[in-house]
Tab-separated table of C-alpha atoms in Angstrom:
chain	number	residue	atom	x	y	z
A	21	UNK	CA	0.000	0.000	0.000
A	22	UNK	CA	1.071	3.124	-0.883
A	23	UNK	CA	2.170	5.510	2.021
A	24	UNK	CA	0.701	9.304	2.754
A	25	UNK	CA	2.155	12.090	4.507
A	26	UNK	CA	0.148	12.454	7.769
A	27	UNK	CA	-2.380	15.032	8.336
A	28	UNK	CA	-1.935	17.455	11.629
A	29	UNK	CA	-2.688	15.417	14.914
A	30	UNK	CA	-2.711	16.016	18.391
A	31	UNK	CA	-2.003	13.462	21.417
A	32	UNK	CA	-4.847	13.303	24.056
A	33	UNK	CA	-5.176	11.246	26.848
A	34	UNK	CA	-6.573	7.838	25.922
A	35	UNK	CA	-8.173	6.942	29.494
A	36	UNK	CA	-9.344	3.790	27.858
A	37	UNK	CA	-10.302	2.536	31.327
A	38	UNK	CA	-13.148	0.057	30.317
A	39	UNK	CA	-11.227	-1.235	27.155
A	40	UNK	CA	-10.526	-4.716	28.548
A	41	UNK	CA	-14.287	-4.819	30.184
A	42	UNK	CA	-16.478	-7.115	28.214
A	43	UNK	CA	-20.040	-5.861	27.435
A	44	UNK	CA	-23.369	-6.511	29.001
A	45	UNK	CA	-26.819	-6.203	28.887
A	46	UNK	CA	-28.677	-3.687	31.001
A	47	UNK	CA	-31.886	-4.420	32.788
A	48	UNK	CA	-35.218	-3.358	30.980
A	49	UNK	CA	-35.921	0.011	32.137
A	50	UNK	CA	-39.601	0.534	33.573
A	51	UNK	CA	-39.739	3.152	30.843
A	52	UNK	CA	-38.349	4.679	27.688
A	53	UNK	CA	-38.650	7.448	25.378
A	54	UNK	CA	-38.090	6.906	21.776
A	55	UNK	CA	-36.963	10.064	19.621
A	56	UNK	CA	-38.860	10.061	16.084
A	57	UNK	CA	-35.327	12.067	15.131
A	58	UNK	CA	-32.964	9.461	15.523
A	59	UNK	CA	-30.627	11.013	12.152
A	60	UNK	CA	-29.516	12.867	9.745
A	61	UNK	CA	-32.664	13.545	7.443
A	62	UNK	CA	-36.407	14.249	7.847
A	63	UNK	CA	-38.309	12.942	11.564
A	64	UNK	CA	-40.479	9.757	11.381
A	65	UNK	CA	-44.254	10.052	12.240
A	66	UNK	CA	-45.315	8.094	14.964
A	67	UNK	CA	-47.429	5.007	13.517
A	68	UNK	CA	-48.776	3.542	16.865
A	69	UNK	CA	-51.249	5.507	19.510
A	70	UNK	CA	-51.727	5.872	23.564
A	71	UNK	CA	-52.443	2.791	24.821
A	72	UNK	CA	-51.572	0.568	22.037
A	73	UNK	CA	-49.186	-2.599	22.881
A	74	UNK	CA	-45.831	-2.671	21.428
A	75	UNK	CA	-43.293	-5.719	21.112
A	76	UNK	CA	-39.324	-5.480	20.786
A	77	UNK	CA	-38.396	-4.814	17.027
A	78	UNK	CA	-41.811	-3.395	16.056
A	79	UNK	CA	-42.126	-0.380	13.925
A	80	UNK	CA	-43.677	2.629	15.762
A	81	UNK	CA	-42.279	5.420	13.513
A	82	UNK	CA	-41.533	5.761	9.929
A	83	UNK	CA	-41.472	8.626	7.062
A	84	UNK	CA	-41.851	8.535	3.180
A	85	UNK	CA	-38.884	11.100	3.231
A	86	UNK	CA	-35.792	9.875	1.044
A	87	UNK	CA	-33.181	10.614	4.010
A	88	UNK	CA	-34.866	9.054	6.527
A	89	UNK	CA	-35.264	5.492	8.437
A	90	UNK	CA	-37.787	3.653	10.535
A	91	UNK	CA	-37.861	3.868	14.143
A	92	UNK	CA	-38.408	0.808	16.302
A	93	UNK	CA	-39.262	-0.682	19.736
A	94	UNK	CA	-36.791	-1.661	21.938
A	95	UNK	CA	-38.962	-3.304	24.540
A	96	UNK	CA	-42.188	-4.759	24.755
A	97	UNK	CA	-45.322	-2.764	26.757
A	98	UNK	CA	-47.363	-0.370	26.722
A	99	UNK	CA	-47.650	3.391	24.614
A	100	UNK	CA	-47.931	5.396	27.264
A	101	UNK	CA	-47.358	8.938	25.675
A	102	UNK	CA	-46.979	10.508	22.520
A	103	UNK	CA	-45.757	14.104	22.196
A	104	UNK	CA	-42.818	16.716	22.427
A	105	UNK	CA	-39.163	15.798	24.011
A	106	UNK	CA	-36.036	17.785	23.623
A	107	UNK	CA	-32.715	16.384	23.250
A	108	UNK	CA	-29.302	16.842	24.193
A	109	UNK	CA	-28.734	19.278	21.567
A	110	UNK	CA	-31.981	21.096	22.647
A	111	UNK	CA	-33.779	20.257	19.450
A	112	UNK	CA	-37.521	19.114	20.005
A	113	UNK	CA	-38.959	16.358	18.048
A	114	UNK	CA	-41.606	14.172	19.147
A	115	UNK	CA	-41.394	11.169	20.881
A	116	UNK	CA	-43.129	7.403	21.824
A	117	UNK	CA	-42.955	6.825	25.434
A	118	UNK	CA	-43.765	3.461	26.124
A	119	UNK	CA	-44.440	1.844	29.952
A	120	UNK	CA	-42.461	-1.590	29.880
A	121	UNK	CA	-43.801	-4.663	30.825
A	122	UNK	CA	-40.715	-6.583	31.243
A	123	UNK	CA	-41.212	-9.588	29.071
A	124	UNK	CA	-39.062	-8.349	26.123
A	125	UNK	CA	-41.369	-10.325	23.985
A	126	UNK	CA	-40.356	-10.109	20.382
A	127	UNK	CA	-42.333	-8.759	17.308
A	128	UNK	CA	-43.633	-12.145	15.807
A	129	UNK	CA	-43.761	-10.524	12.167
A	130	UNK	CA	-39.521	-9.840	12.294
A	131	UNK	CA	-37.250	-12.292	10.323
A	132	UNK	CA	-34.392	-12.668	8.031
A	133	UNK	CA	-35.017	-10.516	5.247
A	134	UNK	CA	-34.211	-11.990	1.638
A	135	UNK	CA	-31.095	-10.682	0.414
A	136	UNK	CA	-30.258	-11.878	-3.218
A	137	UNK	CA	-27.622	-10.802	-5.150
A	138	UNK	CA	-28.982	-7.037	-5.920
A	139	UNK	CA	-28.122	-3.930	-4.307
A	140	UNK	CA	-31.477	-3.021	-3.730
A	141	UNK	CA	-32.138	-6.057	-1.243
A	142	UNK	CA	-28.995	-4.071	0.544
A	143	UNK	CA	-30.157	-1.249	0.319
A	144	UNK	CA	-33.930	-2.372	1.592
A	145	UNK	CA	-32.202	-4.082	4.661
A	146	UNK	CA	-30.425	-1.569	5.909
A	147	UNK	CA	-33.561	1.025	5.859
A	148	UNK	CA	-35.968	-2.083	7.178
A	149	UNK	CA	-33.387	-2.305	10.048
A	150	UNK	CA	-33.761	1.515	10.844
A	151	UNK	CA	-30.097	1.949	10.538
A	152	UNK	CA	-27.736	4.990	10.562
A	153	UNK	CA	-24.265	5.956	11.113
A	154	UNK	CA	-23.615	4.625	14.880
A	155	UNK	CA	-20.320	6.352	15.241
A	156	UNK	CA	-22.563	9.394	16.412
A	157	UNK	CA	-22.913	11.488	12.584
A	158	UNK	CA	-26.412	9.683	12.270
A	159	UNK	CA	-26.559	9.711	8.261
A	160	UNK	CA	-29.280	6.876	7.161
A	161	UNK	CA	-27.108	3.559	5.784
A	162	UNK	CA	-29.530	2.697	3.214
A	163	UNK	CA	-28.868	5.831	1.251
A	164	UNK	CA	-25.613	6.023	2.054
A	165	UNK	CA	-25.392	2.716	0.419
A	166	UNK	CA	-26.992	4.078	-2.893
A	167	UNK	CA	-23.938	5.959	-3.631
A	168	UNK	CA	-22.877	2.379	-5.298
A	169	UNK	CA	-25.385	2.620	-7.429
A	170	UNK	CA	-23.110	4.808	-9.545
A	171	UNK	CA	-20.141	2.455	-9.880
A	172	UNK	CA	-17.234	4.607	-9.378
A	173	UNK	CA	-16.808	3.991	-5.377
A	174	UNK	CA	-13.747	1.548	-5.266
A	175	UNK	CA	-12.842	1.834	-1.736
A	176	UNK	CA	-14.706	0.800	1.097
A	177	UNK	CA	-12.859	2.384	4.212
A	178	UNK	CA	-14.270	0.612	7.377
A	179	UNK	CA	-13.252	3.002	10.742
A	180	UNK	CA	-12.270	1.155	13.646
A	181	UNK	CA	-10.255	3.868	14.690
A	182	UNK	CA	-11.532	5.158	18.037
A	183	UNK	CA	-9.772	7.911	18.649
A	184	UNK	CA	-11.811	9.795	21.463
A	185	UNK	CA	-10.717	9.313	25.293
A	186	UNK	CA	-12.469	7.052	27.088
A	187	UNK	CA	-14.805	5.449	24.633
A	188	UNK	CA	-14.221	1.897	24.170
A	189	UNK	CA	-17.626	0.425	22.950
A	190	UNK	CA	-16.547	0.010	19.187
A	191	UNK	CA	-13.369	-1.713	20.522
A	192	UNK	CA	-15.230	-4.456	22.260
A	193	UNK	CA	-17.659	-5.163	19.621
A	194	UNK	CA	-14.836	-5.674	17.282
A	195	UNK	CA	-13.383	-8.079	19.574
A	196	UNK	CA	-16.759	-9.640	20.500
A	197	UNK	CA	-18.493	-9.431	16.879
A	198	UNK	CA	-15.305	-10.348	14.918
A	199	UNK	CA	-17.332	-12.864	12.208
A	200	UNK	CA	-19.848	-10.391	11.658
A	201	UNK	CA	-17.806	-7.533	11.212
A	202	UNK	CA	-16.441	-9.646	8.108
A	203	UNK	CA	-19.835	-10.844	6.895
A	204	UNK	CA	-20.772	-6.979	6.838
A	205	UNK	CA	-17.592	-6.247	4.771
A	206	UNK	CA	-18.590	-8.560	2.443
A	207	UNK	CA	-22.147	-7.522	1.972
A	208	UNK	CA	-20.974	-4.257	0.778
A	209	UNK	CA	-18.218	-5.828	-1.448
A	210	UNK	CA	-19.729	-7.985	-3.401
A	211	UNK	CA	-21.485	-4.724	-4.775
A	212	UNK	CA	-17.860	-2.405	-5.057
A	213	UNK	CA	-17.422	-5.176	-8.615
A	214	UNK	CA	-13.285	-5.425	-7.806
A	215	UNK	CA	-13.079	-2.838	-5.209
A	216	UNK	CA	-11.110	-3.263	-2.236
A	217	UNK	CA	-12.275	-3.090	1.878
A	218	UNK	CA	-9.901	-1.720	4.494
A	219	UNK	CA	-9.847	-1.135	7.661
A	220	UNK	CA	-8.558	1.511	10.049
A	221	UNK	CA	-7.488	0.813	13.395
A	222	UNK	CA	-5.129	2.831	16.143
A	223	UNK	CA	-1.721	0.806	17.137
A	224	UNK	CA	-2.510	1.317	20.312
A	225	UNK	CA	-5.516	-1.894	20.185
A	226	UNK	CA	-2.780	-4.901	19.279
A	227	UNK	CA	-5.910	-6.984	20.301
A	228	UNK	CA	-8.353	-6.389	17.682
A	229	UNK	CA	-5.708	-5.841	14.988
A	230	UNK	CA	-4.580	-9.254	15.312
A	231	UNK	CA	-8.065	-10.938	15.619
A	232	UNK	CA	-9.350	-9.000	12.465
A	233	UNK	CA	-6.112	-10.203	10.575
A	234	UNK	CA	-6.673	-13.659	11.977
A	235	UNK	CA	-10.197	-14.040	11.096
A	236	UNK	CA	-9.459	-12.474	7.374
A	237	UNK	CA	-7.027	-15.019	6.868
A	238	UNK	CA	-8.899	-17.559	7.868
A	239	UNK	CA	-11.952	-16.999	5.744
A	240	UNK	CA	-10.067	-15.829	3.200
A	241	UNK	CA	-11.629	-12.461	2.930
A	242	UNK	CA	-10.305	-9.410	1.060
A	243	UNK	CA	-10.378	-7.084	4.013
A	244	UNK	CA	-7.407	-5.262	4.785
A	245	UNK	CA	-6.151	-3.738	7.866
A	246	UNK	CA	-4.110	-0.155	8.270
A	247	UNK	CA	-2.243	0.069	11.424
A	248	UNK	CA	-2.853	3.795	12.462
A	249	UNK	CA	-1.340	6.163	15.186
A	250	UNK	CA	-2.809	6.473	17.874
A	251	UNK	CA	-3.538	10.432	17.540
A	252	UNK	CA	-6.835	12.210	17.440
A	253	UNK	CA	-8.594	12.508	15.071
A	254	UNK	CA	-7.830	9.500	13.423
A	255	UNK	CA	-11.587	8.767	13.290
A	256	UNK	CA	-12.348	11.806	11.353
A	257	UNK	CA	-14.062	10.482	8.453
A	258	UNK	CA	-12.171	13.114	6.335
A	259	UNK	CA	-8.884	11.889	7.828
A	260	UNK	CA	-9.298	8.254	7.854
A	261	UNK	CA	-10.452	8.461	4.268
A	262	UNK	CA	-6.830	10.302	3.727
A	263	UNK	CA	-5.040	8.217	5.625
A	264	UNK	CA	-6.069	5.283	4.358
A	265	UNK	CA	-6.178	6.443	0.076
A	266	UNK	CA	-4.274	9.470	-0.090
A	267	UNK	CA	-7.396	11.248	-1.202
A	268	UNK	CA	-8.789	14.390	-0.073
A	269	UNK	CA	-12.189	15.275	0.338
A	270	UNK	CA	-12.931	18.857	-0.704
A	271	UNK	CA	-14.944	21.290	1.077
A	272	UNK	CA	-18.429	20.623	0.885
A	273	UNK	CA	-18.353	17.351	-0.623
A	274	UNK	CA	-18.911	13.708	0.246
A	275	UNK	CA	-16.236	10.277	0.495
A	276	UNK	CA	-18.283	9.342	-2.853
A	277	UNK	CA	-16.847	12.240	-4.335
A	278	UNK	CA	-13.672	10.413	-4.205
A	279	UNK	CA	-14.464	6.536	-4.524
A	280	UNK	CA	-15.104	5.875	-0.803
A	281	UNK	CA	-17.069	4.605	1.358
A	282	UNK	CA	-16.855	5.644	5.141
A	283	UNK	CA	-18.601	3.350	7.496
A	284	UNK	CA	-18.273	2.448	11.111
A	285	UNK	CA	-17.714	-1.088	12.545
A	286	UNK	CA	-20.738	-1.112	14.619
A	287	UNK	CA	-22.830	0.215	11.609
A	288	UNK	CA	-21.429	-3.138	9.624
A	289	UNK	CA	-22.088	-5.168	12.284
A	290	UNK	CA	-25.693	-4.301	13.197
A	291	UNK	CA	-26.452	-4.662	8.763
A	292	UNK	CA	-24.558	-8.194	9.234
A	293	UNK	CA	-26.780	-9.187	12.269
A	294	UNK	CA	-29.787	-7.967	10.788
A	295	UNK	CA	-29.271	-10.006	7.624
A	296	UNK	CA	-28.819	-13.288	9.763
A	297	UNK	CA	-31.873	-11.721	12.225
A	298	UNK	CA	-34.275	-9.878	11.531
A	299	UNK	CA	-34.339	-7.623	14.294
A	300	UNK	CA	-34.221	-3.885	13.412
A	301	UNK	CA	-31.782	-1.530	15.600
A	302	UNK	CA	-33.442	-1.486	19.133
A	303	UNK	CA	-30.446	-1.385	21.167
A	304	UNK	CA	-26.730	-0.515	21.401
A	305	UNK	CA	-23.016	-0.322	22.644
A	306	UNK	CA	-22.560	2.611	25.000
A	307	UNK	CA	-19.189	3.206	26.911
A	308	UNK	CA	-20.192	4.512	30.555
A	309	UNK	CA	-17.326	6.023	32.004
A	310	UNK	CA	-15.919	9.582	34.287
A	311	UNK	CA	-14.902	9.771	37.480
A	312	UNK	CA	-18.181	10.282	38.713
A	313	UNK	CA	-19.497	6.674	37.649
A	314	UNK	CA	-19.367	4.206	40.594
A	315	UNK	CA	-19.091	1.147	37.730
A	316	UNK	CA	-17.420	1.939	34.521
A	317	UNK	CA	-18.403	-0.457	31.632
A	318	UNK	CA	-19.698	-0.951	28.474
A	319	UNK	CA	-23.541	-1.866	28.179
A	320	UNK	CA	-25.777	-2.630	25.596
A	321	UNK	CA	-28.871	-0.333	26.452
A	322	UNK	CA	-32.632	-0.011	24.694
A	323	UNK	CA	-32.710	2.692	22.746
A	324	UNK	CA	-34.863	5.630	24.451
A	325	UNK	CA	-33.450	4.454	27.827
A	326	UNK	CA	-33.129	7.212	30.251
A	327	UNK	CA	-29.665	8.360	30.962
A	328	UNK	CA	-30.685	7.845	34.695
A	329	UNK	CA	-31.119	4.354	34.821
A	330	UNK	CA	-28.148	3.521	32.879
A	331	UNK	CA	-26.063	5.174	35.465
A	332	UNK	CA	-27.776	3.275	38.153
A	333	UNK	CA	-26.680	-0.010	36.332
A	334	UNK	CA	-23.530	1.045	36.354
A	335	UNK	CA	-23.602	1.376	40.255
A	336	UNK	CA	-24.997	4.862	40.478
A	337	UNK	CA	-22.523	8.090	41.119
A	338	UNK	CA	-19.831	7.597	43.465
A	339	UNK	CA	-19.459	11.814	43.448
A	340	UNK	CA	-21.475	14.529	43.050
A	341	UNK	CA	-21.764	14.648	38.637
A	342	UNK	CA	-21.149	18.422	37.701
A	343	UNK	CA	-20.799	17.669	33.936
A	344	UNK	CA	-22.278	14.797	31.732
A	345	UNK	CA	-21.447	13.987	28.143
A	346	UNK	CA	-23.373	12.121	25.749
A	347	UNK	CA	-20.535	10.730	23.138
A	348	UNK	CA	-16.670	11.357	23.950
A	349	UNK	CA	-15.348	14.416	25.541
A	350	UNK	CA	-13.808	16.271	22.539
A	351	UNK	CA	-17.329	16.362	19.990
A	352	UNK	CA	-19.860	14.718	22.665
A	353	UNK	CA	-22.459	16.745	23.489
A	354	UNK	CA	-23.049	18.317	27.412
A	355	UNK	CA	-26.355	17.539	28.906
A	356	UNK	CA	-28.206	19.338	31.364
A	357	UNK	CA	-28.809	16.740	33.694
A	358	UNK	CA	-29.558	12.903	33.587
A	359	UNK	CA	-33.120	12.827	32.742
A	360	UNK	CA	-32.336	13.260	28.843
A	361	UNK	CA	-32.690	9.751	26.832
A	362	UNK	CA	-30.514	7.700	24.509
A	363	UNK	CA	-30.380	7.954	20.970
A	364	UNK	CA	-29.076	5.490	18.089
A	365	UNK	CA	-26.039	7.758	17.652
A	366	UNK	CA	-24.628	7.783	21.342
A	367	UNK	CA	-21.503	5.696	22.171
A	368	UNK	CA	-20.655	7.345	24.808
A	369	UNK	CA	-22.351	8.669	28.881
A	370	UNK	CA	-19.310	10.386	30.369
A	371	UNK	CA	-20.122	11.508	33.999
A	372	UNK	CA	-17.057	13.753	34.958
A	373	UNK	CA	-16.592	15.438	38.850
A	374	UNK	CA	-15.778	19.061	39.142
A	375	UNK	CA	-12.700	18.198	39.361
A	376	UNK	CA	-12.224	17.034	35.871
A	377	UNK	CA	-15.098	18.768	34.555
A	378	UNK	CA	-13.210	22.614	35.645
A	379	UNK	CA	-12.393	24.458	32.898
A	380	UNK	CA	-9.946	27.608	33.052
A	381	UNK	CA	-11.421	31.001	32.239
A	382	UNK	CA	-10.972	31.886	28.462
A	383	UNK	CA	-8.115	34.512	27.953
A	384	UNK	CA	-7.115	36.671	24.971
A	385	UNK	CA	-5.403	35.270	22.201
A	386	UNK	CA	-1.720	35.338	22.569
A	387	UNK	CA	-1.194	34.565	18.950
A	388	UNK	CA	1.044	31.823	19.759
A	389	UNK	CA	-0.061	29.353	16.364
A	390	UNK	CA	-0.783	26.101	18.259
A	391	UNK	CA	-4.326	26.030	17.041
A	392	UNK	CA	-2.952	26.470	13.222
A	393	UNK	CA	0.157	23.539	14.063
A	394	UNK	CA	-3.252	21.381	15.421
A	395	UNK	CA	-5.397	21.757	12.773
A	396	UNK	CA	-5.974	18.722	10.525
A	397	UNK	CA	-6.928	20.834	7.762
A	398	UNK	CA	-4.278	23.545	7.950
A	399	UNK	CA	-7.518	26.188	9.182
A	400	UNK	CA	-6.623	29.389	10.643
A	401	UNK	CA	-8.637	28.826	13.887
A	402	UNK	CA	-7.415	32.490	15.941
A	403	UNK	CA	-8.426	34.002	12.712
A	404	UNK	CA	-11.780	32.406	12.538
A	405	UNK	CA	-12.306	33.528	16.309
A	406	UNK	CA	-11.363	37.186	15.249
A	407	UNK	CA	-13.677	36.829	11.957
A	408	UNK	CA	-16.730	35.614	13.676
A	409	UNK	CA	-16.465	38.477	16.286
A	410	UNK	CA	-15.983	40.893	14.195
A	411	UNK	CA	-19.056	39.253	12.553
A	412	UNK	CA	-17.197	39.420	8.704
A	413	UNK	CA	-19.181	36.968	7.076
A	414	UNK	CA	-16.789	37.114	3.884
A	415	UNK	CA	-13.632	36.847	5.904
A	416	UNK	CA	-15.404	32.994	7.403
A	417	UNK	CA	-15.879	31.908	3.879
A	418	UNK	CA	-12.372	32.961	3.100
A	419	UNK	CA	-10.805	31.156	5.957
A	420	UNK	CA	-13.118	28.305	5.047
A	421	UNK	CA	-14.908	27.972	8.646
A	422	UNK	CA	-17.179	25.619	6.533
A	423	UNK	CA	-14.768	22.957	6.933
A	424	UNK	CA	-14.242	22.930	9.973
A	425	UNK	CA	-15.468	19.265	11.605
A	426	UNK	CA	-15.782	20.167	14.651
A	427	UNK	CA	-12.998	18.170	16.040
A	428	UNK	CA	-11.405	20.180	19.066
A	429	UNK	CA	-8.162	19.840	18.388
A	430	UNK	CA	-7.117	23.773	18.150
A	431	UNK	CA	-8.918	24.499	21.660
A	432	UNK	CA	-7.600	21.649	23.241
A	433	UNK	CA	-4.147	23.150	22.291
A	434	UNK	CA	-5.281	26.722	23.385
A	435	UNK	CA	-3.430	28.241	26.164
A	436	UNK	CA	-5.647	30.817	26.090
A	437	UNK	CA	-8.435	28.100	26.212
A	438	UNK	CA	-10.258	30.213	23.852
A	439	UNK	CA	-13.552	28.943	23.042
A	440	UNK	CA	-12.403	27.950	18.781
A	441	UNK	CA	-14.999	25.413	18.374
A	442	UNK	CA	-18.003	27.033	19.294
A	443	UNK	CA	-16.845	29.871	17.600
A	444	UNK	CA	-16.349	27.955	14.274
A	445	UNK	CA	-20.612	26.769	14.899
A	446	UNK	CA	-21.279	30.099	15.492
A	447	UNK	CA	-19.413	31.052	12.231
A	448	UNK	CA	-21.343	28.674	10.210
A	449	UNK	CA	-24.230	30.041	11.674
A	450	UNK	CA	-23.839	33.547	10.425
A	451	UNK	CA	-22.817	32.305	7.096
A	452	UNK	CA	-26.196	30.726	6.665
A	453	UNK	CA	-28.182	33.844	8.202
């Protein structure tokens, strides 16, 4: 394989404290609250009512939008509620509350669906399963998928690279899920017609490298795996799709716009289970970790679960939580308290004590260029801050705040811990007003 320059990284703690913790199952909650905005792409409509009964894997929300996917039951019970919820984010959508009844009885109508050798039976699977992006971006699989409908994607690029401190979940399920992982590969490449499937995983998870190679070898699939550094943010789909080609991805286009396609173990996983299953995406891997969390470990929880009860499986706080984070703690997303419920798209419940959740007061800029040595994409982050406050719309599109993904890296560098991230949303914000 040919070798690449590497694109600006930064080292941050790994705190990988639950990485040798194998996953298990959480108790059924008494309740959950199920988000008909589980993605990227137009709500669902609810399509059950108060008081109707509901079974694990049954579809209770759906939408005839084109970037979209069904929304299922992950436990059996009761609808107790329809209406309003806001998220993390502070977005409203509405939502299906549903009153458990602790049987977990299964939807007698799921099974295997029939997967020839078209793309569209692909392509129908993954939207039947309600599947989406479960590295946290959220974009529906089944049209993601369509992209190889135009025959000039020759790379799939598989990201195993979990790059985020403490977040181990996709880590274990590579270990635990190895076969399927594979059997997900090759769904996707016997519709690439010669193309080639590699994966990207940090050096510092010897583990999983090896049992990937292993099981490739063994069954003799085409799979490849790229031994990465382990710097952030290696799991940038813009920077694994670099590191792994050579190719860059130009501002305000798509992987496809290069040959590749970006998708995340889990996401492979669940469309390889599902296959073999039937069952839609109703639950998932979350890493539940911080200094606040009496149990660190890595649970499979039903989606809608409240953030609450998750905690107390994991033994409840052992400090008083001042911060929580739903996803890792450079792009995860701070939540007001522990009442807010789980979506398809979080990996991560960080619970961090004021100790590690104090941040140092922002300062001015002392132009000292960390945040430009940080940047994977060579941005001029102080800039940006100085362009969005003087509110210079043309000097953001000049500096390109549009490509910014978000990743942290320039204010974790800050010494002026100068708030470069939110100022970069903001940016983008006033671009678009």
């Amino acid at each position: 394989m040919a070798m690449f320059h590497s694109l600006p990284s930064i080292h941050v703690k790994h705190q990988k404290n639950t990485a040798e913790l194998e996953s298990v199952v959480m108790p059924v909650p008494a309740e959950v609250t199920i988000s008909m905005s589980q993605h990227i792409g137009a709500p669902c409509k609810p399509v059950v009512k108060v008081g109707d009964t509901v079974k694990v894997g049954q579809l209770i929300g759906n939408s005839d939008a084109a970037v979209s996917a069904p929304v299922h039951s992950s436990v059996s019970g009761t609808v107790k509620a329809i209406g309003p919820v806001y998220s993390a984010r502070g977005t409203q959508s509405e939502a299906v509350v549903i009153t458990t009844d602790g049987l977990q009885t299964v939807d007698e109508t799921l099974a295997p669906p029939a997967i020839g050798g078209e793309l569209e039976d692909v392509l129908a699977a993954a939207r039947a399963c309600g599947l989406m992006g479960l590295g946290g971006a959220g974009f529906p699989t089944g049209v993601k998928l369509a992209a190889l409908h135009s025959g000039t994607i020759d790379t799939l690029v598989i990201n195993g690279a979990e790059c985020e401190p403490y977040l181990t979940c996709d880590y274990r399920i590579m270990l635990e899920k190895t076969d399927l992982l594979l059997a997900g590969a090759e769904l996707v490449l016997r519709h690439m017609h010669g193309g080639r499937a590699v994966i990207g995983i940090e050096n510092n998870k010897p583990k999983a490298i090896e049992k990937i190679k292993a099981a490739a070898a063994e069954q003799g699939s085409k799979l490849e795996v790229l031994e990465l550094k382990s710097r952030y943010p290696q799991g940038a789909e813009k920077v694994i799709v670099y590191e792994a080609t050579g190719r860059v991805i130009p501002e305000g286009k798509l992987p496809g716009d290069v040959g590749v396609l970006v998708m995340n173990v889990g996401t492979l996983i669940k469309l390889a289970e599902y296959a073999q299953t039937g069952m839609p995406l109703t639950s998932r891997l979350v890493t539940v970790d911080g200094g606040a969390v009496a149990e660190p470990k890595n649970v499979w929880v039903p989606i809608g679960a409240k953030l609450e009860d998750i905690i107390n499986f994991c033994g409840g706080y052992k400090g008083e939580p001042a911060e929580i984070i739903l996803g890792g703690p450079m792009m995860g997303t701070d939540c007001k308290d522990d009442q807010a419920f789980l979506a398809k798209t979080n990996n991560g419940l960080l619970v961090f004590t004021a100790k590690e959740a104090n941040a140092m007061a922002e300062t001015a800029c002392i132009r000292c260029g960390k945040c430009l040595n940080a940047c994977p994409f060579g941005l001029n982050p102080a800039g940006l801050d100085r362009a969005y406050h003087a509110e210079n719309v043309e000097a953001l599109k000049e500096l390109h705040v549009n490509l910014c993904m978000e990743c942290g890296c320039c204010a974790y560098v800050c010494p002026a811990k100068r708030h470069l991230v939110a100022y970069n949303q903001l940016g983008k914000q006033l671009i678009r007003k």
